[in-house]
């Protein structure tokens, strides 16, 4: 079983509020359909849908004021909208996508996802469907609510379901020696050891309440520890996600123990 992350920077125009990247989503849906690499779970990020609202209402830090409740709903609703757009496009491309709302099936504890009942997800997969989940505004046992990143969700799904491979599709080729958007000298690393310290991923260039590339790396490390092959690829370059899903050699960064 494989898990594919479609980063928020891939499925939305990150600097345009609530603007989906239809062209990218359509091409990726075709690639996913053509790869036919089932069983598969897809998880997408928030991009310009979830993150600006989560930030505006301080959702990631938990509830300090009742007035945030409305913003919590708005943040979730923005993710529902983005998810609907993505699932519709996947279905049009012939991928048997099925939407799962994380906030309806789990809660975090101090921002961490410790318990996840994967029974239902498993049943949908066994029927041949492709569950599509997303980073979401969720209830939290310690701070009333929190933001669960798609990356943390992936690590948990990968470990609980015993995924063979996890592919993180983002807007960069993989992990670089430095942030390639800020430093032209940055070099792509073909493989990165999660125990080593060979990458300086720098800071994210957009609003990201869940920790940007640094957060992604630490969640990806959890999936590596659980035994999955983890690959980071540029989902903007046509063919890379398809090749990665097929298990073919592709430009990107492999994470190792
Ligand atoms: O983009 C966060 O998911 P991510 C989702 O995977 C929200 O970190 C609601 C901001």
Coordinates of N, CA and C and ligand atoms in Angstrom, one line a residue:
X1 N 0.8 -1.2 0.0 CA 0.0 0.0 0.0 C 0.9 1.3 0.0
X2 N 0.4 2.2 -0.8 CA 1.2 3.5 -0.8 C 0.3 4.6 -0.3
X3 N 1.0 5.7 0.2 CA 0.3 6.9 0.6 C 1.0 8.0 -0.2
X4 N 0.1 8.9 -0.8 CA 0.6 10.0 -1.5 C 0.2 11.3 -0.9
X5 N 1.1 12.2 -0.6 CA 0.8 13.5 -0.1 C 0.8 14.5 -1.2
X6 N -0.3 15.2 -1.4 CA -0.3 16.3 -2.3 C -0.2 17.6 -1.5
X7 N 1.0 18.2 -1.4 CA 1.2 19.3 -0.6 C 0.3 20.5 -1.0
X8 N 0.0 21.4 0.0 CA -0.8 22.5 -0.2 C -0.3 23.4 -1.3
X9 N 1.1 23.4 -1.5 CA 1.7 24.3 -2.5 C 1.4 23.7 -3.9
X10 N 1.0 22.4 -4.0 CA 0.8 21.8 -5.2 C -0.7 21.9 -5.7
X11 N -1.6 21.8 -4.7 CA -3.0 21.8 -5.0 C -3.7 23.2 -4.9
X12 N -2.9 24.2 -4.4 CA -3.5 25.6 -4.4 C -2.4 26.5 -4.8
X13 N -2.9 27.7 -5.2 CA -2.0 28.8 -5.4 C -1.7 29.4 -4.1
X14 N -0.5 29.2 -3.5 CA -0.3 29.5 -2.1 C -0.4 31.0 -1.8
X15 N -0.1 31.9 -2.8 CA -0.2 33.3 -2.5 C -1.5 34.0 -2.9
X16 N -2.5 33.2 -3.3 CA -3.8 33.7 -3.6 C -4.9 33.0 -2.7
X17 N -5.5 33.8 -1.9 CA -6.4 33.2 -0.9 C -7.5 32.3 -1.5
X18 N -7.6 31.1 -1.0 CA -8.6 30.1 -1.4 C -8.7 30.0 -2.9
X19 N -7.5 29.7 -3.5 CA -7.5 29.5 -4.9 C -6.9 28.2 -5.3
X20 N -7.7 27.3 -5.8 CA -7.2 25.9 -6.1 C -6.3 25.9 -7.4
X21 N -5.3 25.0 -7.5 CA -4.5 24.9 -8.7 C -5.1 23.9 -9.6
X22 N -6.2 24.2 -10.3 CA -6.9 23.3 -11.1 C -6.0 22.5 -12.0
X23 N -5.1 23.2 -12.7 CA -4.3 22.6 -13.7 C -3.4 21.5 -13.1
X24 N -2.8 21.8 -12.0 CA -2.0 20.8 -11.3 C -2.8 19.6 -10.8
X25 N -3.9 19.9 -10.2 CA -4.8 18.8 -9.7 C -5.2 17.9 -10.8
X26 N -5.6 18.5 -12.0 CA -6.1 17.7 -13.1 C -4.9 16.8 -13.6
X27 N -3.8 17.4 -13.8 CA -2.6 16.6 -14.3 C -2.3 15.5 -13.3
X28 N -2.3 15.8 -12.0 CA -1.9 14.8 -11.1 C -2.9 13.7 -11.0
X29 N -4.2 14.0 -11.1 CA -5.3 13.0 -11.1 C -5.1 12.0 -12.3
X30 N -4.7 12.6 -13.5 CA -4.4 11.7 -14.6 C -3.2 10.8 -14.3
X31 N -2.2 11.4 -13.7 CA -1.0 10.6 -13.4 C -1.3 9.4 -12.4
X32 N -2.2 9.8 -11.4 CA -2.5 8.8 -10.4 C -3.4 7.7 -11.1
X33 N -4.3 8.1 -12.0 CA -5.1 7.1 -12.7 C -4.2 6.2 -13.6
X34 N -3.3 6.8 -14.3 CA -2.4 6.1 -15.2 C -1.5 5.1 -14.5
X35 N -1.0 5.6 -13.3 CA -0.1 4.7 -12.6 C -0.8 3.5 -12.1
X36 N -2.0 3.6 -11.7 CA -2.8 2.4 -11.3 C -2.2 1.7 -10.1
X37 N -1.5 2.5 -9.3 CA -0.7 1.9 -8.2 C -1.6 1.7 -6.9
X38 N -2.5 0.8 -7.0 CA -3.4 0.6 -5.8 C -2.9 -0.6 -5.0
X39 N -3.2 -0.7 -3.7 CA -4.0 0.2 -2.9 C -3.2 1.5 -2.6
X40 N -4.0 2.6 -2.5 CA -3.5 3.9 -2.4 C -4.3 4.8 -1.4
X41 N -3.7 5.6 -0.6 CA -4.4 6.6 0.2 C -3.8 7.9 -0.3
X42 N -4.6 8.9 -0.4 CA -4.2 10.3 -0.8 C -4.5 11.2 0.4
X43 N -3.5 12.0 0.8 CA -3.7 13.0 1.8 C -3.2 14.4 1.2
X44 N -4.1 15.4 1.3 CA -3.6 16.7 0.8 C -3.5 17.7 1.9
X45 N -2.7 18.7 1.6 CA -2.5 19.8 2.6 C -3.5 20.9 2.5
X46 N -3.2 22.0 3.2 CA -4.2 23.1 3.3 C -3.9 24.3 2.4
X47 N -2.7 24.5 2.1 CA -2.3 25.6 1.2 C -3.1 26.9 1.5
X48 N -3.5 27.6 0.5 CA -4.2 28.9 0.7 C -5.7 28.8 1.1
X49 N -6.1 27.5 1.4 CA -7.4 27.3 2.0 C -7.4 27.3 3.5
X50 N -6.7 26.3 4.0 CA -6.7 26.1 5.5 C -5.8 27.0 6.3
X51 N -4.6 27.2 5.8 CA -3.6 27.9 6.6 C -3.9 29.4 6.9
X52 N -4.3 30.2 5.9 CA -4.6 31.6 6.3 C -5.7 31.7 7.4
X53 N -6.8 30.9 7.3 CA -7.8 30.9 8.3 C -7.4 30.4 9.6
X54 N -6.6 29.3 9.6 CA -6.1 28.8 10.9 C -5.2 29.8 11.6
X55 N -4.4 30.6 10.8 CA -3.6 31.6 11.4 C -4.4 32.7 11.9
X56 N -5.3 33.2 11.1 CA -6.2 34.4 11.5 C -6.9 34.1 12.8
X57 N -7.3 32.9 13.0 CA -8.1 32.6 14.2 C -7.3 31.9 15.3
X58 N -6.0 31.7 15.1 CA -5.1 31.1 16.1 C -5.5 29.7 16.5
X59 N -6.0 28.9 15.5 CA -6.5 27.6 15.8 C -5.4 26.6 16.3
X60 N -4.2 26.7 15.7 CA -3.1 25.8 16.0 C -2.7 25.8 17.5
X61 N -2.9 27.0 18.1 CA -2.5 27.2 19.5 C -3.6 26.8 20.5
X62 N -4.7 26.4 20.0 CA -5.8 25.9 20.9 C -6.8 27.1 21.2
X63 N -7.8 26.7 22.0 CA -8.8 27.7 22.3 C -8.5 28.5 23.5
X64 N -8.4 29.8 23.3 CA -8.2 30.7 24.5 C -9.4 31.6 24.7
X65 N -10.2 31.7 23.6 CA -11.4 32.6 23.6 C -12.5 31.9 22.8
X66 N -13.7 32.0 23.3 CA -14.9 31.3 22.6 C -15.1 31.9 21.2
X67 N -14.6 33.1 21.0 CA -14.8 33.7 19.7 C -14.1 32.9 18.5
X68 N -13.1 32.1 18.9 CA -12.4 31.3 17.9 C -13.2 30.2 17.3
X69 N -14.3 29.8 18.0 CA -15.1 28.7 17.6 C -15.6 28.9 16.1
X70 N -16.0 30.1 15.8 CA -16.5 30.4 14.4 C -15.3 30.2 13.4
X71 N -14.2 30.7 13.8 CA -13.0 30.5 12.9 C -12.6 29.1 12.8
X72 N -12.8 28.3 13.8 CA -12.5 26.8 13.7 C -13.4 26.2 12.7
X73 N -14.7 26.5 12.7 CA -15.6 26.0 11.7 C -15.2 26.5 10.3
X74 N -14.8 27.8 10.2 CA -14.5 28.3 8.9 C -13.2 27.6 8.3
X75 N -12.3 27.3 9.2 CA -11.0 26.7 8.8 C -11.4 25.3 8.2
X76 N -12.2 24.5 9.0 CA -12.6 23.2 8.6 C -13.3 23.2 7.2
X77 N -14.2 24.2 7.1 CA -15.0 24.3 5.9 C -14.2 24.6 4.7
X78 N -13.1 25.4 4.9 CA -12.2 25.7 3.7 C -11.6 24.4 3.3
X79 N -11.2 23.5 4.2 CA -10.6 22.3 3.9 C -11.6 21.3 3.2
X80 N -12.8 21.4 3.7 CA -13.9 20.5 3.0 C -14.0 21.0 1.6
X81 N -14.0 22.3 1.3 CA -14.2 22.8 0.0 C -13.0 22.3 -0.9
X82 N -11.8 22.5 -0.4 CA -10.6 22.0 -1.2 C -10.7 20.5 -1.5
X83 N -11.1 19.8 -0.4 CA -11.2 18.3 -0.6 C -12.2 18.0 -1.6
X84 N -13.3 18.7 -1.7 CA -14.4 18.4 -2.6 C -13.9 18.6 -4.1
X85 N -13.1 19.7 -4.2 CA -12.6 20.0 -5.6 C -11.6 18.9 -6.0
X86 N -10.8 18.4 -5.1 CA -9.8 17.4 -5.4 C -10.4 16.1 -5.7
X87 N -11.4 15.7 -4.8 CA -12.1 14.4 -5.0 C -12.9 14.4 -6.3
X88 N -13.5 15.5 -6.7 CA -14.3 15.6 -7.9 C -13.4 15.4 -9.1
X89 N -12.2 16.0 -9.1 CA -11.3 15.9 -10.2 C -10.7 14.5 -10.3
X90 N -10.4 13.9 -9.1 CA -9.9 12.5 -9.1 C -11.0 11.5 -9.7
X91 N -12.2 11.7 -9.3 CA -13.3 10.9 -9.9 C -13.4 11.0 -11.4
X92 N -13.3 12.3 -11.8 CA -13.4 12.6 -13.3 C -12.3 11.8 -14.0
X93 N -11.1 11.7 -13.4 CA -10.0 11.0 -14.0 C -10.1 9.5 -13.9
X94 N -11.1 9.0 -13.2 CA -11.3 7.6 -13.1 C -10.7 7.0 -11.9
X95 N -10.2 7.8 -10.9 CA -9.7 7.3 -9.6 C -10.9 7.2 -8.7
X96 N -11.1 6.0 -8.1 CA -12.2 5.8 -7.2 C -12.0 6.4 -5.8
X97 N -11.9 7.7 -5.8 CA -11.6 8.5 -4.6 C -12.7 8.5 -3.7
X98 N -12.5 8.5 -2.4 CA -13.5 8.6 -1.4 C -13.1 9.5 -0.2
X99 N -13.8 10.5 0.0 CA -13.4 11.6 1.0 C -13.7 11.1 2.4
X100 N -12.6 11.4 3.2 CA -12.7 11.1 4.7 C -12.4 12.4 5.4
X101 N -13.3 12.8 6.3 CA -13.0 14.1 7.1 C -12.3 13.8 8.4
X102 N -11.0 14.1 8.5 CA -10.3 13.7 9.7 C -11.0 14.2 11.0
X103 N -11.5 15.4 11.0 CA -12.1 15.9 12.3 C -13.3 15.1 12.7
X104 N -13.9 14.3 11.8 CA -15.1 13.5 12.2 C -14.6 12.1 12.7
X105 N -13.4 11.8 12.6 CA -12.9 10.4 13.0 C -11.8 10.4 14.0
X106 N -11.3 11.6 14.4 CA -10.2 11.5 15.4 C -10.1 12.8 16.2
X107 N -9.3 12.7 17.3 CA -8.9 13.9 18.0 C -7.5 13.8 18.3
X108 N -6.8 15.0 18.5 CA -5.4 15.0 18.9 C -5.3 15.2 20.4
X109 N -4.1 14.9 20.9 CA -3.9 15.1 22.4 C -2.6 15.9 22.5
X110 N -2.7 17.1 22.8 CA -1.6 18.0 22.9 C -1.0 18.1 21.5
X111 N -1.8 18.3 20.5 CA -1.4 18.4 19.0 C -0.9 17.1 18.4
X112 N -0.8 16.1 19.2 CA -0.3 14.8 18.6 C -1.4 13.8 18.4
X113 N -1.3 13.1 17.2 CA -2.3 12.1 16.9 C -1.9 10.8 17.4
X114 N -2.4 10.4 18.6 CA -2.0 9.1 19.2 C -2.9 7.9 18.8
X115 N -4.2 8.2 18.8 CA -5.2 7.2 18.5 C -5.9 7.4 17.2
X116 N -5.8 6.4 16.3 CA -6.6 6.5 15.1 C -7.2 5.1 14.8
X117 N -8.5 5.1 14.6 CA -9.1 3.8 14.3 C -9.1 3.7 12.8
X118 N -8.3 2.8 12.3 CA -8.1 2.7 10.8 C -9.0 1.7 10.2
X119 N -9.9 1.1 11.1 CA -10.8 0.0 10.6 C -11.6 0.3 9.4
X120 N -12.3 1.5 9.4 CA -13.1 1.9 8.3 C -12.3 2.2 7.1
X121 N -11.2 2.9 7.2 CA -10.4 3.2 6.1 C -10.0 1.9 5.4
X122 N -9.6 0.9 6.2 CA -9.2 -0.4 5.6 C -10.3 -1.0 4.8
X123 N -11.5 -0.9 5.3 CA -12.6 -1.5 4.6 C -12.8 -0.9 3.2
X124 N -12.7 0.4 3.2 CA -12.9 1.2 1.9 C -11.8 0.8 0.9
X125 N -10.5 0.6 1.5 CA -9.4 0.2 0.6 C -9.7 -1.2 0.1
X126 N -10.1 -2.1 0.9 CA -10.4 -3.5 0.5 C -11.5 -3.5 -0.6
X127 N -12.4 -2.5 -0.6 CA -13.4 -2.5 -1.6 C -12.9 -1.8 -2.9
X128 N -11.6 -1.4 -2.9 CA -11.0 -0.9 -4.1 C -11.0 0.7 -4.2
X129 N -11.4 1.3 -3.1 CA -11.5 2.8 -3.1 C -10.2 3.4 -2.7
X130 N -10.1 4.7 -3.0 CA -8.9 5.4 -2.6 C -9.3 6.5 -1.6
X131 N -9.1 6.3 -0.3 CA -9.4 7.3 0.7 C -8.6 8.6 0.4
X132 N -9.3 9.7 0.5 CA -8.7 11.0 0.4 C -8.9 11.8 1.7
X133 N -7.8 12.0 2.4 CA -7.9 12.7 3.7 C -7.1 14.0 3.6
X134 N -7.2 14.8 4.6 CA -6.5 16.1 4.5 C -6.1 16.6 5.9
X135 N -5.2 17.6 5.9 CA -4.9 18.3 7.2 C -6.2 19.0 7.6
X136 N -6.5 19.1 8.9 CA -7.8 19.6 9.3 C -7.8 20.3 10.6
X137 N -8.8 21.0 10.9 CA -9.0 21.6 12.2 C -9.7 20.5 13.0
X138 N -9.1 20.1 14.1 CA -9.6 18.9 14.9 C -9.8 19.3 16.3
X139 N -10.5 18.5 17.0 CA -10.6 18.7 18.5 C -9.4 18.1 19.1
X140 N -9.0 18.7 20.3 CA -7.7 18.3 21.0 C -8.1 18.1 22.5
X141 N -7.6 17.0 23.0 CA -7.9 16.7 24.4 C -7.3 17.7 25.4
X142 N -6.3 18.3 25.1 CA -5.6 19.3 26.0 C -6.0 20.7 25.7
X143 N -6.0 21.1 24.5 CA -6.2 22.5 24.1 C -7.5 22.8 23.4
X144 N -8.4 22.0 23.6 CA -9.8 22.1 23.0 C -9.8 21.8 21.4
X145 N -8.9 22.6 20.7 CA -8.8 22.2 19.3 C -7.4 22.5 18.8
X146 N -7.1 22.0 17.6 CA -5.7 22.1 17.1 C -5.8 21.9 15.6
X147 N -4.6 22.1 15.0 CA -4.5 21.8 13.5 C -3.7 20.6 13.4
X148 N -4.3 19.6 12.7 CA -3.6 18.4 12.4 C -3.0 18.5 11.0
X149 N -1.7 18.4 10.9 CA -1.2 18.5 9.5 C -1.4 17.2 8.7
X150 N -1.5 17.3 7.4 CA -1.6 16.1 6.6 C -0.4 15.3 6.8
X151 N 0.8 15.9 7.1 CA 2.0 15.1 7.3 C 1.9 14.2 8.5
X152 N 1.4 14.7 9.6 CA 1.3 13.9 10.8 C 0.3 12.8 10.6
X153 N -0.7 13.1 9.9 CA -1.8 12.1 9.6 C -1.1 11.0 8.7
X154 N -0.3 11.3 7.8 CA 0.4 10.4 6.9 C 1.3 9.4 7.8
X155 N 2.0 10.0 8.7 CA 3.0 9.2 9.5 C 2.1 8.2 10.3
X156 N 1.0 8.6 10.8 CA 0.2 7.7 11.6 C -0.5 6.6 10.7
X157 N -1.0 7.0 9.6 CA -1.6 6.1 8.7 C -0.6 5.1 8.2
X158 N 0.6 5.6 7.9 CA 1.6 4.7 7.3 C 2.0 3.6 8.4
X159 N 2.2 4.1 9.6 CA 2.6 3.1 10.7 C 1.5 2.2 11.1
X160 N 0.3 2.7 11.2 CA -0.8 1.8 11.6 C -1.3 0.8 10.5
X161 N -1.2 1.3 9.3 CA -1.6 0.4 8.2 C -0.5 -0.4 7.5
X162 N 0.7 -0.1 8.0 CA 1.9 -0.8 7.4 C 2.1 -0.5 5.9
X163 N 2.1 0.8 5.6 CA 2.4 1.2 4.2 C 3.8 0.8 3.7
X164 N 3.9 0.4 2.5 CA 5.2 0.1 1.9 C 5.9 1.4 1.5
X165 N 5.2 2.3 1.0 CA 5.8 3.5 0.5 C 5.0 4.8 0.8
X166 N 5.7 5.9 1.0 CA 5.0 7.2 1.2 C 5.7 8.1 0.2
X167 N 4.9 8.8 -0.6 CA 5.5 9.8 -1.5 C 5.0 11.2 -1.1
X168 N 5.9 12.1 -0.9 CA 5.5 13.5 -0.5 C 5.7 14.3 -1.8
X169 N 4.6 14.8 -2.4 CA 4.7 15.6 -3.6 C 4.6 17.1 -3.1
X170 N 5.7 17.8 -3.4 CA 5.7 19.3 -3.1 C 6.1 20.1 -4.3
X171 N 6.5 21.3 -4.0 CA 6.9 22.2 -5.1 C 8.4 22.3 -5.3
X172 N 9.1 21.5 -4.6 CA 10.6 21.4 -4.8 C 11.0 20.0 -5.1
X173 N 12.2 19.9 -5.7 CA 12.7 18.5 -6.1 C 12.9 17.5 -5.0
X174 N 13.1 18.0 -3.8 CA 13.3 17.1 -2.7 C 13.9 17.9 -1.6
X175 N 14.9 17.3 -0.8 CA 15.5 18.0 0.3 C 16.9 18.5 -0.3
X176 N 17.1 19.8 0.0 CA 18.3 20.4 -0.5 C 19.3 20.7 0.7
X177 N 20.5 21.1 0.3 CA 21.5 21.4 1.4 C 21.1 22.7 2.0
X178 N 20.2 23.5 1.4 CA 19.7 24.8 1.9 C 18.4 25.0 1.2
X179 N 17.6 26.1 1.6 CA 16.3 26.4 1.0 C 16.6 26.9 -0.5
X180 N 16.2 26.1 -1.5 CA 16.5 26.4 -2.9 C 15.7 27.7 -3.3
X181 N 14.7 28.1 -2.6 CA 13.9 29.3 -3.0 C 14.7 30.5 -2.6
X182 N 15.5 30.4 -1.6 CA 16.3 31.5 -1.1 C 17.8 31.5 -1.4
X183 N 18.3 30.3 -1.7 CA 19.7 30.1 -1.9 C 20.0 29.4 -3.2
X184 N 20.4 30.1 -4.3 CA 20.6 29.4 -5.6 C 21.7 28.3 -5.6
X185 N 22.6 28.4 -4.6 CA 23.7 27.4 -4.4 C 23.2 26.1 -3.8
X186 N 21.9 26.0 -3.4 CA 21.4 24.8 -2.7 C 21.5 23.6 -3.6
X187 N 21.9 22.5 -3.1 CA 22.1 21.3 -3.8 C 21.1 20.2 -3.4
X188 N 20.5 19.5 -4.4 CA 19.6 18.4 -4.1 C 20.3 17.2 -3.5
X189 N 19.7 16.7 -2.4 CA 20.3 15.5 -1.8 C 19.5 14.3 -2.2
X190 N 20.2 13.3 -2.9 CA 19.4 12.1 -3.3 C 18.9 11.3 -2.2
X191 N 19.6 11.3 -1.1 CA 19.1 10.6 0.1 C 19.5 11.3 1.3
X192 N 18.7 11.3 2.3 CA 18.9 11.9 3.6 C 18.6 11.0 4.7
X193 N 19.6 10.9 5.6 CA 19.4 10.0 6.8 C 18.6 10.8 7.8
X194 N 17.6 10.2 8.3 CA 16.8 10.9 9.3 C 17.5 11.0 10.7
X195 N 18.6 10.2 10.8 CA 19.3 10.3 12.1 C 20.5 11.3 11.9
X196 N 20.9 11.6 10.6 CA 22.0 12.5 10.4 C 21.4 13.9 10.4
X197 N 22.3 14.8 10.0 CA 21.9 16.3 10.1 C 22.4 16.9 8.8
X198 N 22.2 16.2 7.6 CA 22.8 16.8 6.4 C 22.0 17.8 5.6
X199 N 20.8 18.1 6.1 CA 20.0 19.1 5.4 C 19.6 20.3 6.3
X200 N 19.8 21.5 5.7 CA 19.3 22.7 6.3 C 18.1 23.2 5.5
X201 N 16.9 22.8 6.0 CA 15.8 23.0 5.1 C 15.3 24.5 5.2
X202 N 15.8 25.3 6.1 CA 15.4 26.7 6.1 C 14.0 26.9 6.5
X203 N 13.5 28.1 6.4 CA 12.2 28.5 6.8 C 11.3 28.5 5.6
X204 N 10.0 28.3 5.8 CA 9.0 28.2 4.7 C 8.7 29.7 4.3
X205 N 8.4 29.8 3.0 CA 8.2 31.2 2.4 C 6.7 31.6 2.5
X206 N 5.8 30.7 2.9 CA 4.4 31.0 3.0 C 3.8 30.7 4.3
X207 N 2.6 31.2 4.6 CA 2.0 31.0 5.8 C 1.8 29.5 6.0
X208 N 2.4 28.9 7.1 CA 2.2 27.5 7.3 C 2.2 27.3 8.8
X209 N 1.0 27.0 9.3 CA 0.8 26.9 10.8 C 1.3 25.5 11.3
X210 N 1.7 24.6 10.4 CA 2.1 23.3 10.9 C 3.6 23.0 10.7
X211 N 4.4 24.1 10.4 CA 5.8 23.9 10.5 C 6.6 23.7 9.2
X212 N 5.9 23.9 8.0 CA 6.7 23.9 6.8 C 7.5 22.7 6.5
X213 N 8.6 22.8 5.8 CA 9.4 21.7 5.5 C 10.0 21.0 6.7
X214 N 10.3 21.8 7.7 CA 10.9 21.2 8.9 C 9.9 20.2 9.6
X215 N 8.7 20.7 9.7 CA 7.6 19.8 10.2 C 7.4 18.6 9.4
X216 N 7.5 18.8 8.1 CA 7.2 17.7 7.1 C 8.3 16.6 7.4
X217 N 9.6 17.1 7.5 CA 10.7 16.1 7.7 C 10.5 15.3 8.9
X218 N 10.1 15.9 10.0 CA 10.1 15.2 11.3 C 8.9 14.2 11.2
X219 N 7.8 14.5 10.5 CA 6.7 13.6 10.4 C 7.1 12.4 9.5
X220 N 7.8 12.8 8.4 CA 8.3 11.8 7.4 C 9.2 10.8 8.1
X221 N 10.0 11.3 9.0 CA 11.0 10.4 9.8 C 10.2 9.4 10.5
X222 N 9.0 9.7 11.0 CA 8.2 8.7 11.8 C 7.8 7.6 10.9
X223 N 7.5 7.9 9.6 CA 7.1 6.9 8.7 C 8.3 6.0 8.3
X224 N 9.4 6.6 8.2 CA 10.7 5.8 7.9 C 10.9 4.9 9.0
X225 N 10.8 5.4 10.3 CA 11.1 4.5 11.4 C 10.1 3.3 11.4
X226 N 8.9 3.6 10.9 CA 7.9 2.5 10.9 C 8.1 1.5 9.8
X227 N 9.1 1.8 8.9 CA 9.4 0.8 7.9 C 9.0 1.1 6.5
X228 N 8.4 2.3 6.2 CA 8.0 2.7 4.9 C 9.2 3.3 4.1
X229 N 9.2 3.1 2.8 CA 10.1 3.8 1.9 C 9.5 5.2 1.7
X230 N 10.3 6.2 2.1 CA 9.7 7.6 2.0 C 10.5 8.3 0.9
X231 N 9.8 8.9 0.0 CA 10.4 9.6 -1.1 C 9.7 11.0 -1.3
X232 N 10.6 12.0 -1.5 CA 10.1 13.4 -1.7 C 10.3 13.8 -3.1
X233 N 9.2 14.2 -3.8 CA 9.4 14.5 -5.2 C 8.7 15.8 -5.5
X234 N 9.1 16.4 -6.7 CA 8.5 17.6 -7.1 C 7.2 17.3 -7.9
X235 N 6.1 17.6 -7.4 CA 4.8 17.3 -8.0 C 4.4 18.3 -9.1
X236 N 5.2 19.3 -9.3 CA 5.0 20.3 -10.4 C 5.6 19.8 -11.7
X237 N 6.5 18.8 -11.6 CA 7.2 18.3 -12.8 C 6.4 17.1 -13.4
X238 N 5.8 17.3 -14.6 CA 5.0 16.2 -15.1 C 5.7 14.9 -15.1
X239 N 5.0 13.9 -14.7 CA 5.6 12.5 -14.7 C 6.2 12.0 -13.5
X240 N 6.6 12.9 -12.6 CA 7.4 12.5 -11.4 C 6.5 11.7 -10.4
X241 N 5.3 12.2 -10.2 CA 4.5 11.5 -9.2 C 4.1 10.1 -9.8
X242 N 3.8 10.1 -11.1 CA 3.4 8.8 -11.8 C 4.6 7.8 -11.6
X243 N 5.8 8.3 -11.9 CA 7.0 7.4 -11.9 C 7.2 6.9 -10.4
X244 N 7.0 7.8 -9.5 CA 7.2 7.5 -8.1 C 6.2 6.4 -7.7
X245 N 4.9 6.6 -8.1 CA 3.9 5.7 -7.7 C 4.1 4.3 -8.3
X246 N 4.8 4.3 -9.5 CA 5.1 3.0 -10.2 C 6.3 2.4 -9.6
X247 N 7.0 3.1 -8.7 CA 8.2 2.5 -8.1 C 9.4 2.7 -9.1
X248 N 9.3 3.6 -10.1 CA 10.5 3.8 -11.0 C 11.4 4.8 -10.4
X249 N 12.7 4.8 -10.9 CA 13.6 5.8 -10.4 C 13.3 7.2 -10.8
X250 N 13.3 8.1 -9.9 CA 12.8 9.5 -10.2 C 13.7 10.5 -9.4
X251 N 13.8 11.7 -10.0 CA 14.5 12.7 -9.3 C 13.8 13.1 -8.0
X252 N 14.5 13.0 -6.9 CA 13.8 13.3 -5.6 C 14.8 13.0 -4.5
X253 N 14.3 13.0 -3.3 CA 15.1 12.6 -2.1 C 14.5 11.4 -1.4
X254 N 15.3 10.4 -1.2 CA 14.8 9.2 -0.4 C 15.3 9.4 1.0
X255 N 14.4 9.2 1.9 CA 14.7 9.3 3.3 C 15.1 7.9 3.8
X256 N 16.2 7.8 4.5 CA 16.7 6.5 5.1 C 16.9 6.6 6.6
X257 N 17.0 5.5 7.2 CA 17.1 5.5 8.7 C 18.4 6.2 9.3
Ligands
LIG1 O1 -1.0 21.7 4.9 C1 -2.9 21.8 7.5 O2 -2.4 20.7 6.7 P1 -1.0 20.8 6.1 C2 -4.4 22.0 7.3 O3 -0.7 19.3 5.6 C3 -4.9 23.3 7.8 O4 0.0 21.2 7.1 C4 -6.4 23.3 8.2 C5 -4.3 24.4 8.0

